[in-house]
mmCIF file of C-alpha atoms in Angstrom:
data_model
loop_
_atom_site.group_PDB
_atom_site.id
_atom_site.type_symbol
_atom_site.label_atom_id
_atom_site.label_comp_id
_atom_site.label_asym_id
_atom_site.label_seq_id
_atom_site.Cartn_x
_atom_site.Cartn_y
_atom_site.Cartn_z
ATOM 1 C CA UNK C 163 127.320 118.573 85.117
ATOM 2 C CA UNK C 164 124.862 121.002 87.224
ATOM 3 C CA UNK C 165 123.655 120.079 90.429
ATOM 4 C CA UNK C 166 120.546 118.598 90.744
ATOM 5 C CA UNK C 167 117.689 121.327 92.783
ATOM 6 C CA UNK C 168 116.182 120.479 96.025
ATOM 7 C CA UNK C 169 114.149 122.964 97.948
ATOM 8 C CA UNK C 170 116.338 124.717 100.702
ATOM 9 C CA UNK C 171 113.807 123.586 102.918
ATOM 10 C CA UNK C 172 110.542 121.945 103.691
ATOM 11 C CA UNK C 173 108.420 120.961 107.475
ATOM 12 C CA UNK C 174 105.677 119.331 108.949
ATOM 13 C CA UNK C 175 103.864 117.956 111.783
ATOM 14 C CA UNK C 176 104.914 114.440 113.706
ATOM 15 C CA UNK C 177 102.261 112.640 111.703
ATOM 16 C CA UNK C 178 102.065 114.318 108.239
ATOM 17 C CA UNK C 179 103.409 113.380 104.921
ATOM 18 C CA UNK C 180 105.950 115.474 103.159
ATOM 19 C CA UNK C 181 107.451 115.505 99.799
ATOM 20 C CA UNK C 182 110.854 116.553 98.738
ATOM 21 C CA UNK C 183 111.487 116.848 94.734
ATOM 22 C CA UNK C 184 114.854 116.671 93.318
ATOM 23 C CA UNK C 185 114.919 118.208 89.327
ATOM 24 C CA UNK C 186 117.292 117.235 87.391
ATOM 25 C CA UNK C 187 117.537 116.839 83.511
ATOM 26 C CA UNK C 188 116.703 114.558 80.415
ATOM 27 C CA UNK C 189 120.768 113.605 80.987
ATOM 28 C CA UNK C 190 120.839 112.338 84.777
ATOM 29 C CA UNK C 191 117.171 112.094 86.505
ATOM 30 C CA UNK C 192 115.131 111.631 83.172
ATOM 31 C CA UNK C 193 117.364 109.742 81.277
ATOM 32 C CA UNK C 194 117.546 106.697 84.377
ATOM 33 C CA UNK C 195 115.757 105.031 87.332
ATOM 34 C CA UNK C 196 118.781 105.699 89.226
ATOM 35 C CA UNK C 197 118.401 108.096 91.800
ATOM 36 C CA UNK C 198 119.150 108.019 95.532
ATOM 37 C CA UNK C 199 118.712 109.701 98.832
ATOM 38 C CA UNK C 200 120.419 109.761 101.994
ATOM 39 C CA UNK C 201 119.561 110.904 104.964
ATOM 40 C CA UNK C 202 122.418 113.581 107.104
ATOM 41 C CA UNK C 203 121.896 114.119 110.956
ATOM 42 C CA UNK C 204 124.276 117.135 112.095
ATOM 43 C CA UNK C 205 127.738 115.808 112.263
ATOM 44 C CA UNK C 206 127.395 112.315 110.815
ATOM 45 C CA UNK C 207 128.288 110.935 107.353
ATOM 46 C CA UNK C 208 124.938 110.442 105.258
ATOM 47 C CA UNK C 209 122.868 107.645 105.509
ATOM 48 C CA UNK C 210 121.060 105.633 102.390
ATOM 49 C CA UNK C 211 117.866 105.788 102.666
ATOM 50 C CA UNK C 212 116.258 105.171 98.748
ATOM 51 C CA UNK C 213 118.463 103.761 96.014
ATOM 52 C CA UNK C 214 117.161 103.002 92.061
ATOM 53 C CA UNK C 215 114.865 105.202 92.753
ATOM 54 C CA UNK C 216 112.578 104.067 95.204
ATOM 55 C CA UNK C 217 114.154 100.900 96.265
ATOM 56 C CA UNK C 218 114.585 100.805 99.993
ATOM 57 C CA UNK C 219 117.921 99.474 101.294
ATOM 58 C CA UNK C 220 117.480 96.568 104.788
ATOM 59 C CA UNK C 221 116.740 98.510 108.154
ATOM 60 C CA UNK C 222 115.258 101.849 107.014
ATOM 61 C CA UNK C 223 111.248 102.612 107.208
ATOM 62 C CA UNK C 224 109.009 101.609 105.228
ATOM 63 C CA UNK C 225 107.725 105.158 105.618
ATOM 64 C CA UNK C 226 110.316 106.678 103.002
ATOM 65 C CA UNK C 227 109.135 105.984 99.645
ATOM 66 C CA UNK C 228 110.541 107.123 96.481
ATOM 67 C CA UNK C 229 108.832 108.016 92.955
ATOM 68 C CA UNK C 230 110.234 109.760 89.154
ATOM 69 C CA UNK C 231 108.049 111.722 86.635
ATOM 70 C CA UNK C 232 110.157 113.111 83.856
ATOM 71 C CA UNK C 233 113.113 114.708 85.286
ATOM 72 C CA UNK C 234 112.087 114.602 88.376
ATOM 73 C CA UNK C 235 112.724 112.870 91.621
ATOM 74 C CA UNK C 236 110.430 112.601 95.256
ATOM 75 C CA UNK C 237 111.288 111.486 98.471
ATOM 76 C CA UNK C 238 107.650 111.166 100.400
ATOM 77 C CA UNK C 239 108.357 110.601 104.228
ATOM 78 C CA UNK C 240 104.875 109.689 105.267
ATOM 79 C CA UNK C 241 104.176 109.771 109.269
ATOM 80 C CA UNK C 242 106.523 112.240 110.194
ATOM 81 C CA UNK C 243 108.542 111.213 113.230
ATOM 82 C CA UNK C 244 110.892 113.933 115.643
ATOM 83 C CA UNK C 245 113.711 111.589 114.629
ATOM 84 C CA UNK C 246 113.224 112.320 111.152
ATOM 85 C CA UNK C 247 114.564 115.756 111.056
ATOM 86 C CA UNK C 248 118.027 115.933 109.133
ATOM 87 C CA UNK C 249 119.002 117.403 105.691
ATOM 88 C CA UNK C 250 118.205 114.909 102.946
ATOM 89 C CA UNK C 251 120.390 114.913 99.331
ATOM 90 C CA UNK C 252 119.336 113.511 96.303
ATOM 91 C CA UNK C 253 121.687 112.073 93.848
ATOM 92 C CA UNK C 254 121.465 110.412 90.234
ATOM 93 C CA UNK C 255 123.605 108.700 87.684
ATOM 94 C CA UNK C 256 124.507 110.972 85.476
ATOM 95 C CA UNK C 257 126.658 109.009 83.039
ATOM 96 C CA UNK C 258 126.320 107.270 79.643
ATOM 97 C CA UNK C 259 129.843 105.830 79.149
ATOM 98 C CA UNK C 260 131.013 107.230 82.490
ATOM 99 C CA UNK C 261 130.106 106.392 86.297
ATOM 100 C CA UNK C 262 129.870 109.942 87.034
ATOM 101 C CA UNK C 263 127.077 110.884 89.559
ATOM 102 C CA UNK C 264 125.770 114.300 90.855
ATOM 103 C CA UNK C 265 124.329 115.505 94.126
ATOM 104 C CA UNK C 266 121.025 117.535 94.610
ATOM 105 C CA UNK C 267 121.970 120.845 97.166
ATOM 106 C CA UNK C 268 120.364 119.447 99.884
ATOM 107 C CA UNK C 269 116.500 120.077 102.006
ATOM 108 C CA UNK C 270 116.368 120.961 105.700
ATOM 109 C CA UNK C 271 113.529 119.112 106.809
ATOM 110 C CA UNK C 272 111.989 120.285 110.088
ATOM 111 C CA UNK C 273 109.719 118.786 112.151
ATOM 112 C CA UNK C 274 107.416 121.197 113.897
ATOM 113 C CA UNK J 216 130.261 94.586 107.724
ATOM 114 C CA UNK J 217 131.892 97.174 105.204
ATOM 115 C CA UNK J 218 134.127 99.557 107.468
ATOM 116 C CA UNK J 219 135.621 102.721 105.949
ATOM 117 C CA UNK J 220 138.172 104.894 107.648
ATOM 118 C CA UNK J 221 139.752 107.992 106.091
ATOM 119 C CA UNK J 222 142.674 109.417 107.369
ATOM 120 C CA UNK J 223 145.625 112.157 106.333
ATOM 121 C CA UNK J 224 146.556 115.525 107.143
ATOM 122 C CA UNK J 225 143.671 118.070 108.888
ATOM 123 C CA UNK J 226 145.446 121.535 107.592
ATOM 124 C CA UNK J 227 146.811 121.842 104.288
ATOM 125 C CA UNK J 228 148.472 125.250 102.960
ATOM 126 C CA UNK J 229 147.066 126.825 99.955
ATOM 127 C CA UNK J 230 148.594 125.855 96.447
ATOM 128 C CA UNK J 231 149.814 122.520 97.933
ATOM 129 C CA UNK J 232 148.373 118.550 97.902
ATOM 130 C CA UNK J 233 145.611 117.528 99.779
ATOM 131 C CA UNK J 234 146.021 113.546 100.604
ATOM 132 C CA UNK J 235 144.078 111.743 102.261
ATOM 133 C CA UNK J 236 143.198 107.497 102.545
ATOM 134 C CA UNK J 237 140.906 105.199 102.970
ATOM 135 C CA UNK J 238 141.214 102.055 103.696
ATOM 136 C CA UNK J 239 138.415 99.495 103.524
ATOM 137 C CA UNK J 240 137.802 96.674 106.532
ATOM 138 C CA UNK J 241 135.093 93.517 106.159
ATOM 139 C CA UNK J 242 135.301 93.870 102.232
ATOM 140 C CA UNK J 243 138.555 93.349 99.633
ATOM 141 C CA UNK J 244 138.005 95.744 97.697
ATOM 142 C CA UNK J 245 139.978 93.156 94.668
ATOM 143 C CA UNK J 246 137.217 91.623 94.691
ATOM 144 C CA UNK J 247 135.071 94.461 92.976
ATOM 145 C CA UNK J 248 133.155 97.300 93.061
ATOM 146 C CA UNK J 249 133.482 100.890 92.833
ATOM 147 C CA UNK J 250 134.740 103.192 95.704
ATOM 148 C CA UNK J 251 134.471 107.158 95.676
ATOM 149 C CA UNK J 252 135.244 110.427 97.550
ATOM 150 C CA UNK J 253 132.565 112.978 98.353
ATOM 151 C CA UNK J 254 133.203 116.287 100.105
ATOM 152 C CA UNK J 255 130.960 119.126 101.853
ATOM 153 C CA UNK J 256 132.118 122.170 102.392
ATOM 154 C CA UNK J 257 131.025 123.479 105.968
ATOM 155 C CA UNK J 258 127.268 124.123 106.097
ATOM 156 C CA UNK J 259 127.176 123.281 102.552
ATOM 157 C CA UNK J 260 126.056 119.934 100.522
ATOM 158 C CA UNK J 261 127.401 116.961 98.959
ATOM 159 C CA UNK J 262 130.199 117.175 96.334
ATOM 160 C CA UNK J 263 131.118 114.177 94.143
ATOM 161 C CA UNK J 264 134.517 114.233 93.885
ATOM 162 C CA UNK J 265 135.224 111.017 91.679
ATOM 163 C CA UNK J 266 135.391 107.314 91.557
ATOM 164 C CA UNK J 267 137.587 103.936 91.001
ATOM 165 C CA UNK J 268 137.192 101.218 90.146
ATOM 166 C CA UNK J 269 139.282 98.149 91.363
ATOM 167 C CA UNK J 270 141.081 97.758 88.375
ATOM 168 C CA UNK J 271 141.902 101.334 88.368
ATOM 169 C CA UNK J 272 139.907 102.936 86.209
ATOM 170 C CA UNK J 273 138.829 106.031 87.288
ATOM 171 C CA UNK J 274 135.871 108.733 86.905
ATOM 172 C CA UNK J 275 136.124 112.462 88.188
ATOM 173 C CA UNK J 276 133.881 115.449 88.360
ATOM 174 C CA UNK J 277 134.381 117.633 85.633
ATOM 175 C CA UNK J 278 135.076 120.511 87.760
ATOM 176 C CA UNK J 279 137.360 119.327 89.581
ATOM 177 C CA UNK J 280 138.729 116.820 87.101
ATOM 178 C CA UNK J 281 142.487 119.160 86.293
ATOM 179 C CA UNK J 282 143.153 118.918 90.170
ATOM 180 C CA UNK J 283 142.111 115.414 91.231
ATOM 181 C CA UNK J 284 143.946 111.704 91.235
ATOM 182 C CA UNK J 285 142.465 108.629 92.496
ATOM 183 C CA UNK J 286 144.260 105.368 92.965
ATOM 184 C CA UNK J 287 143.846 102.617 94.394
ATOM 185 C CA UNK J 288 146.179 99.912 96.515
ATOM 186 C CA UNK J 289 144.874 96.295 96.610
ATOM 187 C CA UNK J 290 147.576 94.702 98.395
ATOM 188 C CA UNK J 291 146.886 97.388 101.190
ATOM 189 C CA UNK J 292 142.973 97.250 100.596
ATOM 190 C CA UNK J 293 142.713 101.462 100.531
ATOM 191 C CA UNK J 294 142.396 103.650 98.317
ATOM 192 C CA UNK J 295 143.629 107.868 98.210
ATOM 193 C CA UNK J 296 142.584 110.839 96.741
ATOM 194 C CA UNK J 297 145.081 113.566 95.785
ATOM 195 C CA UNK J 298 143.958 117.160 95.170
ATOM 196 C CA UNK J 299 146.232 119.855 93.979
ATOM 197 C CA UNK J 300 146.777 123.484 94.303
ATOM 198 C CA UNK J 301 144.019 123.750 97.155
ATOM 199 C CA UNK J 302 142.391 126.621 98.495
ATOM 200 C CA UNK J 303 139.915 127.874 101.288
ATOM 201 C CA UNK J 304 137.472 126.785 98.525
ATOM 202 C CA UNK J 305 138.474 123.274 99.191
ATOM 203 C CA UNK J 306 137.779 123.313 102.691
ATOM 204 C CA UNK J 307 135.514 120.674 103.959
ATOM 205 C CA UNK J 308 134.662 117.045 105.435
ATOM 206 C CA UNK J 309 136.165 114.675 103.104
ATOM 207 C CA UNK J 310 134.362 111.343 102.954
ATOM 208 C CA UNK J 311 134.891 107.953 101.391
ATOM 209 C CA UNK J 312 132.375 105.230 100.035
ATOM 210 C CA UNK J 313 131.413 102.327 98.486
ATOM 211 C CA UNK J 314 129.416 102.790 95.490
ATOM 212 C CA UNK J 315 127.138 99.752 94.382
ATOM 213 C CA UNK J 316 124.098 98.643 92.321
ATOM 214 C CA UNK J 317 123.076 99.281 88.819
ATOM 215 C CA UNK J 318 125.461 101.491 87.150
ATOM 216 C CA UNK J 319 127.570 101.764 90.539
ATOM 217 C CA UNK J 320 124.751 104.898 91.309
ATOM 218 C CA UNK J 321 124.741 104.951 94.872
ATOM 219 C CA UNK J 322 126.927 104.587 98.058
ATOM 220 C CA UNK J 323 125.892 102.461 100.473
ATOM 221 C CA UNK J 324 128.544 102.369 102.885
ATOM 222 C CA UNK J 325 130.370 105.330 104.311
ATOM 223 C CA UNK J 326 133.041 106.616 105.959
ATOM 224 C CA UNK J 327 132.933 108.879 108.770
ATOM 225 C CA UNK J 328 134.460 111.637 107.289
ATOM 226 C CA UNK J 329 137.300 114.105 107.838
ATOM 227 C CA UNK J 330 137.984 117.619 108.419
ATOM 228 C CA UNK J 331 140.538 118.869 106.175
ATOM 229 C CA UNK J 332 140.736 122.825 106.354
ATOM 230 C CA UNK J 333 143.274 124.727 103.601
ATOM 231 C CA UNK J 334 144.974 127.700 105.494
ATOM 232 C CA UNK J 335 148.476 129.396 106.075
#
């Protein structure tokens, strides 16, 4: 069980769209629509954001969006706000007869 | 509203048992579901640690799978993690959570996490 890759970082301008990809393989992100990201501020416990893959839980924008191709995973925050800037994790099911799951590395995302 | 609290001892010494709790308010956790313990080490990412369900059954990260126990106590509506022969490695803020959906894939309620640091 490998951890799934995020960038180390990504930024943008209040207003822009960015993308974060999360790769995996044909075992966790491939294999299942079941990926999901949360959102970290600096000293808090993360925060659901996307779940299933681009489901979006009550409460949180309808400017996070989530997509798959293959074995891999996006997070597209579109109209980039100042409050927006946190680390972001991916994670996937990564089980056939198990409930094991497995964490992306994490992306910085800066607002400029 | 789903409320998770974990709690246990801050410093551990190396080659002991890390404990820690968590017990679950607003929800019984009897009633279903799967909860799980996440760690990350400081300045580092997210770490599945492993998972229960409320019958018991249990699911564990391969790498850690030789060190770690998870149980769970109905009557007391908490469960506990248990991780042996720690060291600095295992440093980090130790969170519970509720995992939910299809295939129990993601956590949608939290704890606020603890600190537990692994020193002499």
């Amino acid at each position: 069980q490998s951890a799934l890759t995020q960038p180390a970082s990504v930024s943008g301008s209040p207003g822009q769209s960015i993308t974060i990809s999360c790769t995996g393989t044909s075992s966790d992100v491939g294999s299942y629509n079941l990926v999901s990201w949360y959102q970290q501020h600096p000293g808090k416990a993360p925060k659901l954001m996307i779940y299933e893959g681009s489901k979006r839980p009550s409460g949180v924008s309808n400017r996070f969006s989530g997509s798959k191709s293959g074995n891999t995973a996006s997070l597209t925050i579109s109209g980039l706000q100042a409050e927006d800037e946190a680390d972001y994790y991916c994670c996937s099911y990564a089980g056939s007869s198990t409930f094991d799951v497995v964490f992306g590395g994490g992306t910085k995302l800066t607002v400029l | 509203q789903v409320q998770l609290q974990e709690s246990g001892p801050g410093l551990v010494k190396p080659s002991e048992t890390l404990s820690l709790t968590c017990a679950v308010s607003g929800y019984s956790i009897s009633s279903g579901y799967y909860w799980g313990w996440i760690r990350q080490p400081p300045g580092k990412g997210l770490e599945w640690i492993g998972s229960i369900y409320h019958s018991g059954s249990t699911y564990y990260n391969p790498s850690l799978k030789s060190r770690v126990t998870i149980s769970v106590d109905t009557s007391k509506n908490q469960f506990s993690l248990k991780l042996s022969s720690v060291t600095a490695a295992d440093t980090a803020v130790y969170y519970c959570a509720r995992l939910f959906g299809l295939r129990a894939s993601y956590f949608d309620y939290w704890g606020q996490g603890t600190l537990v640091t692994v020193s002499s």
